[in-house]
mmCIF file of C-alpha atoms in Angstrom:
data_model
loop_
_atom_site.group_PDB
_atom_site.id
_atom_site.type_symbol
_atom_site.label_atom_id
_atom_site.label_comp_id
_atom_site.label_asym_id
_atom_site.label_seq_id
_atom_site.Cartn_x
_atom_site.Cartn_y
_atom_site.Cartn_z
ATOM 1 C CA MET W 5 -15.944 -36.475 55.839
ATOM 2 C CA ALA W 6 -19.139 -36.675 57.898
ATOM 3 C CA ASN W 7 -22.308 -37.987 56.319
ATOM 4 C CA LYS W 8 -25.090 -35.520 55.640
ATOM 5 C CA ASN W 9 -28.567 -36.303 56.863
ATOM 6 C CA PHE W 10 -31.217 -35.952 54.204
ATOM 7 C CA ALA W 11 -34.942 -35.587 54.786
ATOM 8 C CA GLY W 12 -36.241 -38.707 53.071
ATOM 9 C CA ILE W 13 -39.799 -39.685 52.212
ATOM 10 C CA ARG W 14 -40.105 -41.885 55.315
ATOM 11 C CA GLY W 15 -37.720 -40.057 57.642
ATOM 12 C CA PRO W 16 -34.053 -39.109 57.887
ATOM 13 C CA VAL W 17 -31.548 -40.830 55.589
ATOM 14 C CA GLY W 18 -27.812 -40.597 56.140
ATOM 15 C CA THR W 19 -26.025 -43.559 54.584
ATOM 16 C CA ALA W 20 -22.662 -43.333 52.872
ATOM 17 C CA GLU W 21 -24.223 -44.616 49.631
ATOM 18 C CA VAL W 22 -26.780 -41.773 49.540
ATOM 19 C CA ASN W 23 -24.076 -39.216 50.380
ATOM 20 C CA ALA W 24 -21.884 -40.453 47.535
ATOM 21 C CA ASP W 25 -24.867 -40.358 45.169
ATOM 22 C CA TYR W 26 -25.632 -36.764 46.206
ATOM 23 C CA GLU W 27 -22.046 -35.642 45.637
ATOM 24 C CA SER W 28 -21.852 -37.231 42.172
ATOM 25 C CA ALA W 29 -25.350 -36.203 40.998
ATOM 26 C CA PRO W 30 -25.567 -33.689 38.145
ATOM 27 C CA SER W 31 -27.221 -30.404 39.071
ATOM 28 C CA PHE W 32 -30.117 -28.784 37.213
ATOM 29 C CA ASP W 33 -30.623 -25.315 38.714
ATOM 30 C CA LYS W 34 -31.620 -26.185 42.321
ATOM 31 C CA VAL W 35 -32.195 -29.920 41.768
ATOM 32 C CA ARG W 36 -29.670 -32.764 41.772
ATOM 33 C CA VAL W 37 -30.645 -35.957 39.976
ATOM 34 C CA GLY W 38 -28.766 -39.000 41.237
ATOM 35 C CA LYS W 39 -28.913 -42.714 40.541
ATOM 36 C CA LEU W 40 -30.806 -43.384 43.796
ATOM 37 C CA GLY W 41 -33.135 -40.382 43.792
ATOM 38 C CA VAL W 42 -33.610 -36.639 43.464
ATOM 39 C CA TYR W 43 -32.177 -34.089 45.911
ATOM 40 C CA TYR W 44 -33.273 -30.497 46.469
ATOM 41 C CA ARG W 45 -33.131 -27.900 49.209
ATOM 42 C CA ASP W 46 -36.338 -27.334 51.189
ATOM 43 C CA GLY W 47 -35.740 -24.605 53.768
ATOM 44 C CA PHE W 48 -32.819 -25.738 55.919
ATOM 45 C CA LYS W 49 -33.147 -29.385 54.851
ATOM 46 C CA ILE W 50 -32.004 -31.264 51.792
ATOM 47 C CA ARG W 51 -34.856 -33.490 50.636
ATOM 48 C CA PHE W 52 -34.143 -36.924 49.174
ATOM 49 C CA MET W 53 -36.835 -38.385 46.917
ATOM 50 C CA ASP W 54 -35.989 -42.082 46.663
ATOM 51 C CA TYR W 55 -37.002 -43.551 43.281
ATOM 52 C CA SER W 56 -38.090 -46.812 44.907
ATOM 53 C CA LEU W 57 -40.734 -44.966 46.981
ATOM 54 C CA LEU W 58 -42.084 -42.717 44.220
ATOM 55 C CA GLU W 59 -44.980 -43.426 41.848
ATOM 56 C CA ARG W 60 -44.944 -40.419 39.544
ATOM 57 C CA VAL W 61 -42.945 -37.290 38.748
ATOM 58 C CA PHE W 62 -44.210 -34.400 36.653
ATOM 59 C CA ILE W 63 -43.734 -30.679 35.997
ATOM 60 C CA ARG W 64 -46.403 -28.203 37.049
ATOM 61 C CA ILE W 65 -46.282 -24.737 35.500
ATOM 62 C CA GLN W 66 -47.426 -21.994 37.839
ATOM 63 C CA GLU W 67 -48.162 -18.592 36.356
ATOM 64 C CA VAL W 68 -48.152 -15.529 38.573
ATOM 65 C CA ASN W 69 -49.636 -12.224 37.443
ATOM 66 C CA GLY W 70 -47.375 -9.390 38.499
ATOM 67 C CA ARG W 71 -48.433 -5.784 38.739
ATOM 68 C CA MET W 72 -45.672 -3.336 38.202
ATOM 69 C CA CYS W 73 -45.498 0.435 37.998
ATOM 70 C CA CYS W 74 -45.597 0.355 34.200
ATOM 71 C CA GLY W 75 -48.185 -2.392 33.690
ATOM 72 C CA ASN W 76 -48.790 -6.111 34.184
ATOM 73 C CA THR W 77 -46.641 -9.099 33.371
ATOM 74 C CA ILE W 78 -46.764 -12.851 33.877
ATOM 75 C CA PHE W 79 -44.020 -14.798 35.635
ATOM 76 C CA ALA W 80 -43.773 -18.558 35.138
ATOM 77 C CA TYR W 81 -42.455 -20.961 37.774
ATOM 78 C CA TYR W 82 -41.783 -24.620 37.059
ATOM 79 C CA ARG W 83 -42.335 -27.150 39.838
ATOM 80 C CA LEU W 84 -40.924 -30.663 39.710
ATOM 81 C CA VAL W 85 -43.650 -32.519 41.648
ATOM 82 C CA PHE W 86 -43.143 -35.897 43.357
ATOM 83 C CA VAL W 87 -46.042 -38.297 44.028
ATOM 84 C CA SER W 88 -45.982 -41.231 46.457
ATOM 85 C CA GLU W 89 -48.929 -43.329 47.661
ATOM 86 C CA GLY W 90 -51.316 -41.187 45.622
ATOM 87 C CA ARG W 91 -50.264 -37.910 47.287
ATOM 88 C CA GLU W 92 -47.996 -35.083 46.230
ATOM 89 C CA ILE W 93 -45.226 -35.262 48.806
ATOM 90 C CA GLY W 94 -42.879 -32.561 47.589
ATOM 91 C CA ASP W 95 -41.902 -30.200 44.837
ATOM 92 C CA ALA W 96 -38.809 -28.342 43.727
ATOM 93 C CA ILE W 97 -39.404 -24.903 42.229
ATOM 94 C CA SER W 98 -37.373 -23.135 39.557
ATOM 95 C CA GLU W 99 -37.717 -20.329 37.038
ATOM 96 C CA ASN W 100 -35.578 -22.261 34.561
ATOM 97 C CA GLU W 101 -37.846 -24.344 32.294
ATOM 98 C CA GLN W 102 -34.968 -25.959 30.428
ATOM 99 C CA ALA W 103 -33.303 -27.136 33.655
ATOM 100 C CA MET W 104 -36.546 -28.730 34.887
ATOM 101 C CA ASP W 105 -37.116 -30.430 31.508
ATOM 102 C CA GLN W 106 -33.560 -31.820 31.561
ATOM 103 C CA ALA W 107 -33.969 -33.028 35.149
ATOM 104 C CA LEU W 108 -37.235 -34.803 34.277
ATOM 105 C CA ALA W 109 -35.613 -36.419 31.221
ATOM 106 C CA LEU W 110 -32.739 -37.748 33.356
ATOM 107 C CA ILE W 111 -35.189 -39.033 35.986
ATOM 108 C CA LYS W 112 -37.025 -40.900 33.221
ATOM 109 C CA GLU W 113 -33.729 -42.412 32.048
ATOM 110 C CA LEU W 114 -32.502 -43.437 35.524
ATOM 111 C CA ALA W 115 -35.873 -44.692 36.844
ATOM 112 C CA PRO W 116 -37.780 -46.159 33.896
ATOM 113 C CA SER W 117 -40.374 -47.755 36.190
ATOM 114 C CA LEU W 118 -41.611 -44.335 37.351
ATOM 115 C CA ALA W 119 -44.621 -42.757 35.672
ATOM 116 C CA ILE W 120 -43.593 -39.467 34.109
ATOM 117 C CA GLY W 121 -46.099 -36.687 33.433
ATOM 118 C CA VAL W 122 -49.680 -36.072 34.451
ATOM 119 C CA ALA W 123 -51.959 -39.084 35.039
ATOM 120 C CA GLU W 124 -54.663 -39.915 32.522
ATOM 121 C CA LYS W 125 -58.237 -39.768 33.813
#
């Protein structure tokens, strides 16, 4: 089987080790959490967020006010945000809060050196 090329933090990644990690990683909605990093689809690419290059991971809740024919409602989207070198470098979006919470919990378990949650001021 041919190796996939992933869009990594510092360029393309296509090693057999990363491919095997991707295939064995548990899936949480649109996010796969592996032992080496997190994988998610971004357009036509599959992004690979390598734990060794990340500083922080957190969930951002984005509320969207929707106007409908019968009134207004609020939709909530949950973004798993990745921070490296003090900048947000990517995010995976989902409508499933439980899936994002489970993904973040597994990231915390697999990469205990990563800061989880929003930074204190």
